[in-house]
Amino acid sequence: LVRARRLLYLSHLFNQFSENAWQFCLVLFLAAFSNYESLFLVSSYGLVSGLCVCYFGSATGRFIDGANRLLVARRSIGLENCAVLLATLFCYMLLTDQHDGSTTNDNETAGSRLQGVPTNPKSVLLLIGIHLLGATARILDSGFIVAFERDWIVVMSKVMVNNDLTPKDQVDKQKKWLSETNVTMKQIDLSCKVAAPAFAGFFVALLD
């Protein structure tokens, strides 16, 4: 059980660090698409991803409740990685086109309103794909956390039950183990939210 909890901590560390780092980089890319002249894309992505999580979160939870946890965890992390790879590819294509000067605005009035946001058809389609794939990755990440980490911690805590102890001592021991595990998981989560964006920003700045 001690080894299993360590593996759970390690899994949570890698998952949250990579997710926070990628989401931070995606915000940087969205700002770069408008030549850092507008926060329109950053705001629209935050709105779309937030609404998608709110709207589809309950449906995802209901699906997880009626499905095999391990199967859901595997599919969630696999589909999440696919969404991240596709969104990153779209970012690369859009940044490459912008560097080559091929994302010029078709409408000067629209360009003045959007302050540098590319409005040609190809760029708009890529931006829509980035928004949807990024939101999908967030939903799948939430599903993975619920299926793999939230439920399994409770199940693992029941292993702490010792028949030699009184029922009250068993409950106290289970609650203590569950509390310690949840506190450590929260500490890992908060540490990743601080360290991952800093690491991602340093990495992007290093590679220009």
JSON list of N, CA and C in Angstrom, two decimals, residues 128-205:
[
{"chain": "A", "resi": 128, "resn": "ILE", "atom": "N", "xyz": [-10.18, 27.70, -34.20]},
{"chain": "A", "resi": 128, "resn": "ILE", "atom": "CA", "xyz": [-11.34, 26.97, -33.69]},
{"chain": "A", "resi": 128, "resn": "ILE", "atom": "C", "xyz": [-10.91, 25.58, -33.21]},
{"chain": "A", "resi": 129, "resn": "GLY", "atom": "N", "xyz": [-10.06, 24.92, -34.01]},
{"chain": "A", "resi": 129, "resn": "GLY", "atom": "CA", "xyz": [-9.57, 23.61, -33.61]},
{"chain": "A", "resi": 129, "resn": "GLY", "atom": "C", "xyz": [-8.78, 23.66, -32.32]},
{"chain": "A", "resi": 130, "resn": "ILE", "atom": "N", "xyz": [-7.95, 24.68, -32.16]},
{"chain": "A", "resi": 130, "resn": "ILE", "atom": "CA", "xyz": [-7.16, 24.83, -30.94]},
{"chain": "A", "resi": 130, "resn": "ILE", "atom": "C", "xyz": [-8.06, 25.03, -29.73]},
{"chain": "A", "resi": 131, "resn": "HIS", "atom": "N", "xyz": [-9.09, 25.87, -29.88]},
{"chain": "A", "resi": 131, "resn": "HIS", "atom": "CA", "xyz": [-10.02, 26.11, -28.78]},
{"chain": "A", "resi": 131, "resn": "HIS", "atom": "C", "xyz": [-10.74, 24.82, -28.37]},
{"chain": "A", "resi": 132, "resn": "LEU", "atom": "N", "xyz": [-11.25, 24.09, -29.36]},
{"chain": "A", "resi": 132, "resn": "LEU", "atom": "CA", "xyz": [-12.03, 22.89, -29.06]},
{"chain": "A", "resi": 132, "resn": "LEU", "atom": "C", "xyz": [-11.14, 21.77, -28.51]},
{"chain": "A", "resi": 133, "resn": "LEU", "atom": "N", "xyz": [-9.95, 21.61, -29.08]},
{"chain": "A", "resi": 133, "resn": "LEU", "atom": "CA", "xyz": [-9.05, 20.56, -28.60]},
{"chain": "A", "resi": 133, "resn": "LEU", "atom": "C", "xyz": [-8.53, 20.87, -27.21]},
{"chain": "A", "resi": 134, "resn": "GLY", "atom": "N", "xyz": [-8.24, 22.15, -26.95]},
{"chain": "A", "resi": 134, "resn": "GLY", "atom": "CA", "xyz": [-7.79, 22.53, -25.62]},
{"chain": "A", "resi": 134, "resn": "GLY", "atom": "C", "xyz": [-8.87, 22.30, -24.57]},
{"chain": "A", "resi": 135, "resn": "ALA", "atom": "N", "xyz": [-10.11, 22.64, -24.93]},
{"chain": "A", "resi": 135, "resn": "ALA", "atom": "CA", "xyz": [-11.22, 22.40, -24.00]},
{"chain": "A", "resi": 135, "resn": "ALA", "atom": "C", "xyz": [-11.44, 20.90, -23.78]},
{"chain": "A", "resi": 136, "resn": "THR", "atom": "N", "xyz": [-11.31, 20.11, -24.86]},
{"chain": "A", "resi": 136, "resn": "THR", "atom": "CA", "xyz": [-11.44, 18.66, -24.75]},
{"chain": "A", "resi": 136, "resn": "THR", "atom": "C", "xyz": [-10.38, 18.08, -23.83]},
{"chain": "A", "resi": 137, "resn": "ALA", "atom": "N", "xyz": [-9.15, 18.58, -23.95]},
{"chain": "A", "resi": 137, "resn": "ALA", "atom": "CA", "xyz": [-8.07, 18.10, -23.09]},
{"chain": "A", "resi": 137, "resn": "ALA", "atom": "C", "xyz": [-8.37, 18.39, -21.62]},
{"chain": "A", "resi": 138, "resn": "ARG", "atom": "N", "xyz": [-8.93, 19.55, -21.34]},
{"chain": "A", "resi": 138, "resn": "ARG", "atom": "CA", "xyz": [-9.28, 19.89, -19.95]},
{"chain": "A", "resi": 138, "resn": "ARG", "atom": "C", "xyz": [-10.37, 18.97, -19.41]},
{"chain": "A", "resi": 139, "resn": "ILE", "atom": "N", "xyz": [-11.37, 18.67, -20.23]},
{"chain": "A", "resi": 139, "resn": "ILE", "atom": "CA", "xyz": [-12.45, 17.78, -19.80]},
{"chain": "A", "resi": 139, "resn": "ILE", "atom": "C", "xyz": [-11.91, 16.38, -19.53]},
{"chain": "A", "resi": 140, "resn": "LEU", "atom": "N", "xyz": [-11.07, 15.88, -20.44]},
{"chain": "A", "resi": 140, "resn": "LEU", "atom": "CA", "xyz": [-10.51, 14.54, -20.27]},
{"chain": "A", "resi": 140, "resn": "LEU", "atom": "C", "xyz": [-9.58, 14.48, -19.06]},
{"chain": "A", "resi": 141, "resn": "ASP", "atom": "N", "xyz": [-8.86, 15.57, -18.82]},
{"chain": "A", "resi": 141, "resn": "ASP", "atom": "CA", "xyz": [-7.99, 15.61, -17.64]},
{"chain": "A", "resi": 141, "resn": "ASP", "atom": "C", "xyz": [-8.82, 15.54, -16.36]},
{"chain": "A", "resi": 142, "resn": "SER", "atom": "N", "xyz": [-9.94, 16.24, -16.34]},
{"chain": "A", "resi": 142, "resn": "SER", "atom": "CA", "xyz": [-10.82, 16.17, -15.18]},
{"chain": "A", "resi": 142, "resn": "SER", "atom": "C", "xyz": [-11.39, 14.77, -14.99]},
{"chain": "A", "resi": 143, "resn": "GLY", "atom": "N", "xyz": [-11.76, 14.13, -16.11]},
{"chain": "A", "resi": 143, "resn": "GLY", "atom": "CA", "xyz": [-12.26, 12.77, -16.02]},
{"chain": "A", "resi": 143, "resn": "GLY", "atom": "C", "xyz": [-11.21, 11.80, -15.52]},
{"chain": "A", "resi": 144, "resn": "PHE", "atom": "N", "xyz": [-9.97, 11.99, -15.95]},
{"chain": "A", "resi": 144, "resn": "PHE", "atom": "CA", "xyz": [-8.88, 11.12, -15.49]},
{"chain": "A", "resi": 144, "resn": "PHE", "atom": "C", "xyz": [-8.66, 11.27, -13.99]},
{"chain": "A", "resi": 145, "resn": "ILE", "atom": "N", "xyz": [-8.70, 12.51, -13.52]},
{"chain": "A", "resi": 145, "resn": "ILE", "atom": "CA", "xyz": [-8.49, 12.75, -12.09]},
{"chain": "A", "resi": 145, "resn": "ILE", "atom": "C", "xyz": [-9.60, 12.10, -11.26]},
{"chain": "A", "resi": 146, "resn": "VAL", "atom": "N", "xyz": [-10.84, 12.25, -11.71]},
{"chain": "A", "resi": 146, "resn": "VAL", "atom": "CA", "xyz": [-11.96, 11.66, -10.97]},
{"chain": "A", "resi": 146, "resn": "VAL", "atom": "C", "xyz": [-11.87, 10.14, -10.98]},
{"chain": "A", "resi": 147, "resn": "ALA", "atom": "N", "xyz": [-11.60, 9.55, -12.16]},
{"chain": "A", "resi": 147, "resn": "ALA", "atom": "CA", "xyz": [-11.61, 8.10, -12.28]},
{"chain": "A", "resi": 147, "resn": "ALA", "atom": "C", "xyz": [-10.43, 7.44, -11.59]},
{"chain": "A", "resi": 148, "resn": "PHE", "atom": "N", "xyz": [-9.27, 8.06, -11.68]},
{"chain": "A", "resi": 148, "resn": "PHE", "atom": "CA", "xyz": [-8.05, 7.40, -11.23]},
{"chain": "A", "resi": 148, "resn": "PHE", "atom": "C", "xyz": [-7.62, 7.80, -9.84]},
{"chain": "A", "resi": 149, "resn": "GLU", "atom": "N", "xyz": [-7.78, 9.06, -9.50]},
{"chain": "A", "resi": 149, "resn": "GLU", "atom": "CA", "xyz": [-7.20, 9.55, -8.26]},
{"chain": "A", "resi": 149, "resn": "GLU", "atom": "C", "xyz": [-8.22, 9.78, -7.15]},
{"chain": "A", "resi": 150, "resn": "ARG", "atom": "N", "xyz": [-9.35, 10.36, -7.46]},
{"chain": "A", "resi": 150, "resn": "ARG", "atom": "CA", "xyz": [-10.33, 10.64, -6.42]},
{"chain": "A", "resi": 150, "resn": "ARG", "atom": "C", "xyz": [-10.95, 9.35, -5.85]},
{"chain": "A", "resi": 151, "resn": "ASP", "atom": "N", "xyz": [-11.37, 8.45, -6.74]},
{"chain": "A", "resi": 151, "resn": "ASP", "atom": "CA", "xyz": [-12.01, 7.22, -6.28]},
{"chain": "A", "resi": 151, "resn": "ASP", "atom": "C", "xyz": [-11.01, 6.25, -5.67]},
{"chain": "A", "resi": 152, "resn": "TRP", "atom": "N", "xyz": [-9.87, 6.09, -6.31]},
{"chain": "A", "resi": 152, "resn": "TRP", "atom": "CA", "xyz": [-8.92, 5.09, -5.86]},
{"chain": "A", "resi": 152, "resn": "TRP", "atom": "C", "xyz": [-8.33, 5.41, -4.50]},
{"chain": "A", "resi": 153, "resn": "ILE", "atom": "N", "xyz": [-8.24, 6.68, -4.15]},
{"chain": "A", "resi": 153, "resn": "ILE", "atom": "CA", "xyz": [-7.74, 7.03, -2.82]},
{"chain": "A", "resi": 153, "resn": "ILE", "atom": "C", "xyz": [-8.67, 6.50, -1.74]},
{"chain": "A", "resi": 154, "resn": "VAL", "atom": "N", "xyz": [-9.97, 6.64, -1.98]},
{"chain": "A", "resi": 154, "resn": "VAL", "atom": "CA", "xyz": [-10.95, 6.13, -1.02]},
{"chain": "A", "resi": 154, "resn": "VAL", "atom": "C", "xyz": [-10.88, 4.61, -0.92]},
{"chain": "A", "resi": 155, "resn": "VAL", "atom": "N", "xyz": [-10.77, 3.96, -2.07]},
{"chain": "A", "resi": 155, "resn": "VAL", "atom": "CA", "xyz": [-10.68, 2.50, -2.07]},
{"chain": "A", "resi": 155, "resn": "VAL", "atom": "C", "xyz": [-9.41, 2.03, -1.36]},
{"chain": "A", "resi": 156, "resn": "MET", "atom": "N", "xyz": [-8.28, 2.71, -1.64]},
{"chain": "A", "resi": 156, "resn": "MET", "atom": "CA", "xyz": [-7.02, 2.34, -1.00]},
{"chain": "A", "resi": 156, "resn": "MET", "atom": "C", "xyz": [-7.08, 2.55, 0.52]},
{"chain": "A", "resi": 157, "resn": "SER", "atom": "N", "xyz": [-7.81, 3.57, 0.95]},
{"chain": "A", "resi": 157, "resn": "SER", "atom": "CA", "xyz": [-7.90, 3.82, 2.39]},
{"chain": "A", "resi": 157, "resn": "SER", "atom": "C", "xyz": [-8.60, 2.68, 3.13]},
{"chain": "A", "resi": 158, "resn": "LYS", "atom": "N", "xyz": [-9.48, 1.95, 2.45]},
{"chain": "A", "resi": 158, "resn": "LYS", "atom": "CA", "xyz": [-10.19, 0.84, 3.08]},
{"chain": "A", "resi": 158, "resn": "LYS", "atom": "C", "xyz": [-9.26, -0.34, 3.35]},
{"chain": "A", "resi": 159, "resn": "VAL", "atom": "N", "xyz": [-8.13, -0.39, 2.64]},
{"chain": "A", "resi": 159, "resn": "VAL", "atom": "CA", "xyz": [-7.16, -1.46, 2.88]},
{"chain": "A", "resi": 159, "resn": "VAL", "atom": "C", "xyz": [-6.52, -1.31, 4.25]},
{"chain": "A", "resi": 160, "resn": "MET", "atom": "N", "xyz": [-6.57, -0.09, 4.79]},
{"chain": "A", "resi": 160, "resn": "MET", "atom": "CA", "xyz": [-5.97, 0.17, 6.10]},
{"chain": "A", "resi": 160, "resn": "MET", "atom": "C", "xyz": [-6.73, -0.51, 7.24]},
{"chain": "A", "resi": 161, "resn": "VAL", "atom": "N", "xyz": [-7.92, -1.01, 6.94]},
{"chain": "A", "resi": 161, "resn": "VAL", "atom": "CA", "xyz": [-8.73, -1.63, 7.98]},
{"chain": "A", "resi": 161, "resn": "VAL", "atom": "C", "xyz": [-8.04, -2.88, 8.53]},
{"chain": "A", "resi": 162, "resn": "ASN", "atom": "N", "xyz": [-7.90, -2.93, 9.81]},
{"chain": "A", "resi": 162, "resn": "ASN", "atom": "CA", "xyz": [-7.27, -4.07, 10.50]},
{"chain": "A", "resi": 162, "resn": "ASN", "atom": "C", "xyz": [-8.30, -4.70, 11.42]},
{"chain": "A", "resi": 163, "resn": "ASN", "atom": "N", "xyz": [-8.52, -5.99, 11.22]},
{"chain": "A", "resi": 163, "resn": "ASN", "atom": "CA", "xyz": [-9.56, -6.68, 12.01]},
{"chain": "A", "resi": 163, "resn": "ASN", "atom": "C", "xyz": [-9.20, -6.76, 13.49]},
{"chain": "A", "resi": 164, "resn": "ASP", "atom": "N", "xyz": [-7.93, -6.57, 13.82]},
{"chain": "A", "resi": 164, "resn": "ASP", "atom": "CA", "xyz": [-7.52, -6.64, 15.23]},
{"chain": "A", "resi": 164, "resn": "ASP", "atom": "C", "xyz": [-7.91, -5.38, 15.99]},
{"chain": "A", "resi": 165, "resn": "LEU", "atom": "N", "xyz": [-8.26, -4.33, 15.27]},
{"chain": "A", "resi": 165, "resn": "LEU", "atom": "CA", "xyz": [-8.62, -3.07, 15.92]},
{"chain": "A", "resi": 165, "resn": "LEU", "atom": "C", "xyz": [-10.13, -2.99, 16.14]},
{"chain": "A", "resi": 166, "resn": "THR", "atom": "N", "xyz": [-10.50, -2.14, 17.04]},
{"chain": "A", "resi": 166, "resn": "THR", "atom": "CA", "xyz": [-11.92, -1.90, 17.26]},
{"chain": "A", "resi": 166, "resn": "THR", "atom": "C", "xyz": [-12.50, -1.12, 16.08]},
{"chain": "A", "resi": 167, "resn": "PRO", "atom": "N", "xyz": [-13.80, -1.19, 15.86]},
{"chain": "A", "resi": 167, "resn": "PRO", "atom": "CA", "xyz": [-14.40, -0.44, 14.74]},
{"chain": "A", "resi": 167, "resn": "PRO", "atom": "C", "xyz": [-14.07, 1.04, 14.77]},
{"chain": "A", "resi": 168, "resn": "LYS", "atom": "N", "xyz": [-14.05, 1.64, 15.95]},
{"chain": "A", "resi": 168, "resn": "LYS", "atom": "CA", "xyz": [-13.74, 3.06, 16.06]},
{"chain": "A", "resi": 168, "resn": "LYS", "atom": "C", "xyz": [-12.29, 3.33, 15.63]},
{"chain": "A", "resi": 169, "resn": "ASP", "atom": "N", "xyz": [-11.36, 2.46, 16.09]},
{"chain": "A", "resi": 169, "resn": "ASP", "atom": "CA", "xyz": [-9.95, 2.64, 15.72]},
{"chain": "A", "resi": 169, "resn": "ASP", "atom": "C", "xyz": [-9.75, 2.42, 14.22]},
{"chain": "A", "resi": 170, "resn": "GLN", "atom": "N", "xyz": [-10.51, 1.51, 13.65]},
{"chain": "A", "resi": 170, "resn": "GLN", "atom": "CA", "xyz": [-10.42, 1.27, 12.21]},
{"chain": "A", "resi": 170, "resn": "GLN", "atom": "C", "xyz": [-10.85, 2.50, 11.42]},
{"chain": "A", "resi": 171, "resn": "VAL", "atom": "N", "xyz": [-11.95, 3.09, 11.85]},
{"chain": "A", "resi": 171, "resn": "VAL", "atom": "CA", "xyz": [-12.45, 4.30, 11.18]},
{"chain": "A", "resi": 171, "resn": "VAL", "atom": "C", "xyz": [-11.46, 5.44, 11.33]},
{"chain": "A", "resi": 172, "resn": "ASP", "atom": "N", "xyz": [-10.91, 5.61, 12.54]},
{"chain": "A", "resi": 172, "resn": "ASP", "atom": "CA", "xyz": [-9.94, 6.68, 12.78]},
{"chain": "A", "resi": 172, "resn": "ASP", "atom": "C", "xyz": [-8.68, 6.48, 11.93]},
{"chain": "A", "resi": 173, "resn": "LYS", "atom": "N", "xyz": [-8.22, 5.25, 11.84]},
{"chain": "A", "resi": 173, "resn": "LYS", "atom": "CA", "xyz": [-7.03, 4.97, 11.04]},
{"chain": "A", "resi": 173, "resn": "LYS", "atom": "C", "xyz": [-7.27, 5.23, 9.56]},
{"chain": "A", "resi": 174, "resn": "GLN", "atom": "N", "xyz": [-8.45, 4.84, 9.09]},
{"chain": "A", "resi": 174, "resn": "GLN", "atom": "CA", "xyz": [-8.81, 5.07, 7.70]},
{"chain": "A", "resi": 174, "resn": "GLN", "atom": "C", "xyz": [-8.92, 6.57, 7.40]},
{"chain": "A", "resi": 175, "resn": "LYS", "atom": "N", "xyz": [-9.55, 7.31, 8.29]},
{"chain": "A", "resi": 175, "resn": "LYS", "atom": "CA", "xyz": [-9.69, 8.74, 8.09]},
{"chain": "A", "resi": 175, "resn": "LYS", "atom": "C", "xyz": [-8.33, 9.43, 8.12]},
{"chain": "A", "resi": 176, "resn": "LYS", "atom": "N", "xyz": [-7.44, 9.00, 9.00]},
{"chain": "A", "resi": 176, "resn": "LYS", "atom": "CA", "xyz": [-6.10, 9.59, 9.08]},
{"chain": "A", "resi": 176, "resn": "LYS", "atom": "C", "xyz": [-5.32, 9.36, 7.80]},
{"chain": "A", "resi": 177, "resn": "TRP", "atom": "N", "xyz": [-5.37, 8.12, 7.29]},
{"chain": "A", "resi": 177, "resn": "TRP", "atom": "CA", "xyz": [-4.67, 7.80, 6.04]},
{"chain": "A", "resi": 177, "resn": "TRP", "atom": "C", "xyz": [-5.24, 8.59, 4.88]},
{"chain": "A", "resi": 178, "resn": "LEU", "atom": "N", "xyz": [-6.57, 8.68, 4.83]},
{"chain": "A", "resi": 178, "resn": "LEU", "atom": "CA", "xyz": [-7.23, 9.42, 3.75]},
{"chain": "A", "resi": 178, "resn": "LEU", "atom": "C", "xyz": [-6.90, 10.90, 3.82]},
{"chain": "A", "resi": 179, "resn": "SER", "atom": "N", "xyz": [-6.87, 11.46, 5.02]},
{"chain": "A", "resi": 179, "resn": "SER", "atom": "CA", "xyz": [-6.55, 12.88, 5.19]},
{"chain": "A", "resi": 179, "resn": "SER", "atom": "C", "xyz": [-5.11, 13.17, 4.78]},
{"chain": "A", "resi": 180, "resn": "GLU", "atom": "N", "xyz": [-4.17, 12.34, 5.22]},
{"chain": "A", "resi": 180, "resn": "GLU", "atom": "CA", "xyz": [-2.77, 12.54, 4.87]},
{"chain": "A", "resi": 180, "resn": "GLU", "atom": "C", "xyz": [-2.56, 12.45, 3.35]},
{"chain": "A", "resi": 181, "resn": "THR", "atom": "N", "xyz": [-3.21, 11.50, 2.71]},
{"chain": "A", "resi": 181, "resn": "THR", "atom": "CA", "xyz": [-3.07, 11.33, 1.27]},
{"chain": "A", "resi": 181, "resn": "THR", "atom": "C", "xyz": [-3.65, 12.52, 0.52]},
{"chain": "A", "resi": 182, "resn": "ASN", "atom": "N", "xyz": [-4.84, 12.97, 0.93]},
{"chain": "A", "resi": 182, "resn": "ASN", "atom": "CA", "xyz": [-5.46, 14.12, 0.26]},
{"chain": "A", "resi": 182, "resn": "ASN", "atom": "C", "xyz": [-4.64, 15.39, 0.43]},
{"chain": "A", "resi": 183, "resn": "VAL", "atom": "N", "xyz": [-4.06, 15.57, 1.61]},
{"chain": "A", "resi": 183, "resn": "VAL", "atom": "CA", "xyz": [-3.23, 16.76, 1.85]},
{"chain": "A", "resi": 183, "resn": "VAL", "atom": "C", "xyz": [-2.00, 16.74, 0.94]},
{"chain": "A", "resi": 184, "resn": "THR", "atom": "N", "xyz": [-1.35, 15.59, 0.84]},
{"chain": "A", "resi": 184, "resn": "THR", "atom": "CA", "xyz": [-0.17, 15.47, -0.02]},
{"chain": "A", "resi": 184, "resn": "THR", "atom": "C", "xyz": [-0.53, 15.69, -1.49]},
{"chain": "A", "resi": 185, "resn": "MET", "atom": "N", "xyz": [-1.67, 15.14, -1.92]},
{"chain": "A", "resi": 185, "resn": "MET", "atom": "CA", "xyz": [-2.12, 15.33, -3.30]},
{"chain": "A", "resi": 185, "resn": "MET", "atom": "C", "xyz": [-2.39, 16.81, -3.58]},
{"chain": "A", "resi": 186, "resn": "LYS", "atom": "N", "xyz": [-2.99, 17.49, -2.61]},
{"chain": "A", "resi": 186, "resn": "LYS", "atom": "CA", "xyz": [-3.25, 18.92, -2.78]},
{"chain": "A", "resi": 186, "resn": "LYS", "atom": "C", "xyz": [-1.95, 19.71, -2.83]},
{"chain": "A", "resi": 187, "resn": "GLN", "atom": "N", "xyz": [-0.98, 19.33, -2.01]},
{"chain": "A", "resi": 187, "resn": "GLN", "atom": "CA", "xyz": [0.31, 20.01, -2.03]},
{"chain": "A", "resi": 187, "resn": "GLN", "atom": "C", "xyz": [1.00, 19.83, -3.38]},
{"chain": "A", "resi": 188, "resn": "ILE", "atom": "N", "xyz": [0.92, 18.62, -3.94]},
{"chain": "A", "resi": 188, "resn": "ILE", "atom": "CA", "xyz": [1.49, 18.37, -5.26]},
{"chain": "A", "resi": 188, "resn": "ILE", "atom": "C", "xyz": [0.78, 19.21, -6.31]},
{"chain": "A", "resi": 189, "resn": "ASP", "atom": "N", "xyz": [-0.55, 19.27, -6.22]},
{"chain": "A", "resi": 189, "resn": "ASP", "atom": "CA", "xyz": [-1.33, 20.04, -7.17]},
{"chain": "A", "resi": 189, "resn": "ASP", "atom": "C", "xyz": [-0.96, 21.52, -7.14]},
{"chain": "A", "resi": 190, "resn": "LEU", "atom": "N", "xyz": [-0.88, 22.11, -5.95]},
{"chain": "A", "resi": 190, "resn": "LEU", "atom": "CA", "xyz": [-0.54, 23.52, -5.82]},
{"chain": "A", "resi": 190, "resn": "LEU", "atom": "C", "xyz": [0.90, 23.79, -6.26]},
{"chain": "A", "resi": 191, "resn": "SER", "atom": "N", "xyz": [1.81, 22.87, -5.95]},
{"chain": "A", "resi": 191, "resn": "SER", "atom": "CA", "xyz": [3.20, 23.04, -6.36]},
{"chain": "A", "resi": 191, "resn": "SER", "atom": "C", "xyz": [3.32, 23.03, -7.88]},
{"chain": "A", "resi": 192, "resn": "CYS", "atom": "N", "xyz": [2.56, 22.16, -8.53]},
{"chain": "A", "resi": 192, "resn": "CYS", "atom": "CA", "xyz": [2.59, 22.10, -9.99]},
{"chain": "A", "resi": 192, "resn": "CYS", "atom": "C", "xyz": [2.02, 23.37, -10.62]},
{"chain": "A", "resi": 193, "resn": "LYS", "atom": "N", "xyz": [0.98, 23.93, -9.99]},
{"chain": "A", "resi": 193, "resn": "LYS", "atom": "CA", "xyz": [0.40, 25.16, -10.52]},
{"chain": "A", "resi": 193, "resn": "LYS", "atom": "C", "xyz": [1.38, 26.33, -10.44]},
{"chain": "A", "resi": 194, "resn": "VAL", "atom": "N", "xyz": [2.31, 26.27, -9.49]},
{"chain": "A", "resi": 194, "resn": "VAL", "atom": "CA", "xyz": [3.32, 27.32, -9.36]},
{"chain": "A", "resi": 194, "resn": "VAL", "atom": "C", "xyz": [4.54, 27.03, -10.22]},
{"chain": "A", "resi": 195, "resn": "ALA", "atom": "N", "xyz": [5.04, 25.79, -10.15]},
{"chain": "A", "resi": 195, "resn": "ALA", "atom": "CA", "xyz": [6.30, 25.45, -10.80]},
{"chain": "A", "resi": 195, "resn": "ALA", "atom": "C", "xyz": [6.16, 25.21, -12.29]},
{"chain": "A", "resi": 196, "resn": "ALA", "atom": "N", "xyz": [5.06, 24.59, -12.73]},
{"chain": "A", "resi": 196, "resn": "ALA", "atom": "CA", "xyz": [4.91, 24.23, -14.13]},
{"chain": "A", "resi": 196, "resn": "ALA", "atom": "C", "xyz": [4.90, 25.45, -15.06]},
{"chain": "A", "resi": 197, "resn": "PRO", "atom": "N", "xyz": [4.10, 26.50, -14.78]},
{"chain": "A", "resi": 197, "resn": "PRO", "atom": "CA", "xyz": [4.17, 27.68, -15.66]},
{"chain": "A", "resi": 197, "resn": "PRO", "atom": "C", "xyz": [5.53, 28.34, -15.68]},
{"chain": "A", "resi": 198, "resn": "ALA", "atom": "N", "xyz": [6.21, 28.37, -14.51]},
{"chain": "A", "resi": 198, "resn": "ALA", "atom": "CA", "xyz": [7.56, 28.96, -14.48]},
{"chain": "A", "resi": 198, "resn": "ALA", "atom": "C", "xyz": [8.52, 28.16, -15.34]},
{"chain": "A", "resi": 199, "resn": "PHE", "atom": "N", "xyz": [8.46, 26.83, -15.25]},
{"chain": "A", "resi": 199, "resn": "PHE", "atom": "CA", "xyz": [9.32, 25.99, -16.06]},
{"chain": "A", "resi": 199, "resn": "PHE", "atom": "C", "xyz": [8.99, 26.15, -17.54]},
{"chain": "A", "resi": 200, "resn": "ALA", "atom": "N", "xyz": [7.69, 26.18, -17.86]},
{"chain": "A", "resi": 200, "resn": "ALA", "atom": "CA", "xyz": [7.29, 26.32, -19.27]},
{"chain": "A", "resi": 200, "resn": "ALA", "atom": "C", "xyz": [7.73, 27.67, -19.84]},
{"chain": "A", "resi": 201, "resn": "GLY", "atom": "N", "xyz": [7.57, 28.74, -19.04]},
{"chain": "A", "resi": 201, "resn": "GLY", "atom": "CA", "xyz": [8.01, 30.05, -19.51]},
{"chain": "A", "resi": 201, "resn": "GLY", "atom": "C", "xyz": [9.51, 30.11, -19.74]},
{"chain": "A", "resi": 202, "resn": "PHE", "atom": "N", "xyz": [10.26, 29.50, -18.84]},
{"chain": "A", "resi": 202, "resn": "PHE", "atom": "CA", "xyz": [11.72, 29.46, -19.00]},
{"chain": "A", "resi": 202, "resn": "PHE", "atom": "C", "xyz": [12.11, 28.65, -20.23]},
{"chain": "A", "resi": 203, "resn": "PHE", "atom": "N", "xyz": [11.42, 27.55, -20.44]},
{"chain": "A", "resi": 203, "resn": "PHE", "atom": "CA", "xyz": [11.72, 26.69, -21.59]},
{"chain": "A", "resi": 203, "resn": "PHE", "atom": "C", "xyz": [11.43, 27.39, -22.91]},
{"chain": "A", "resi": 204, "resn": "VAL", "atom": "N", "xyz": [10.28, 28.08, -22.98]},
{"chain": "A", "resi": 204, "resn": "VAL", "atom": "CA", "xyz": [9.93, 28.81, -24.19]},
{"chain": "A", "resi": 204, "resn": "VAL", "atom": "C", "xyz": [10.89, 29.95, -24.45]},
{"chain": "A", "resi": 205, "resn": "ALA", "atom": "N", "xyz": [11.26, 30.68, -23.39]},
{"chain": "A", "resi": 205, "resn": "ALA", "atom": "CA", "xyz": [12.21, 31.77, -23.54]},
{"chain": "A", "resi": 205, "resn": "ALA", "atom": "C", "xyz": [13.59, 31.28, -23.95]}
]
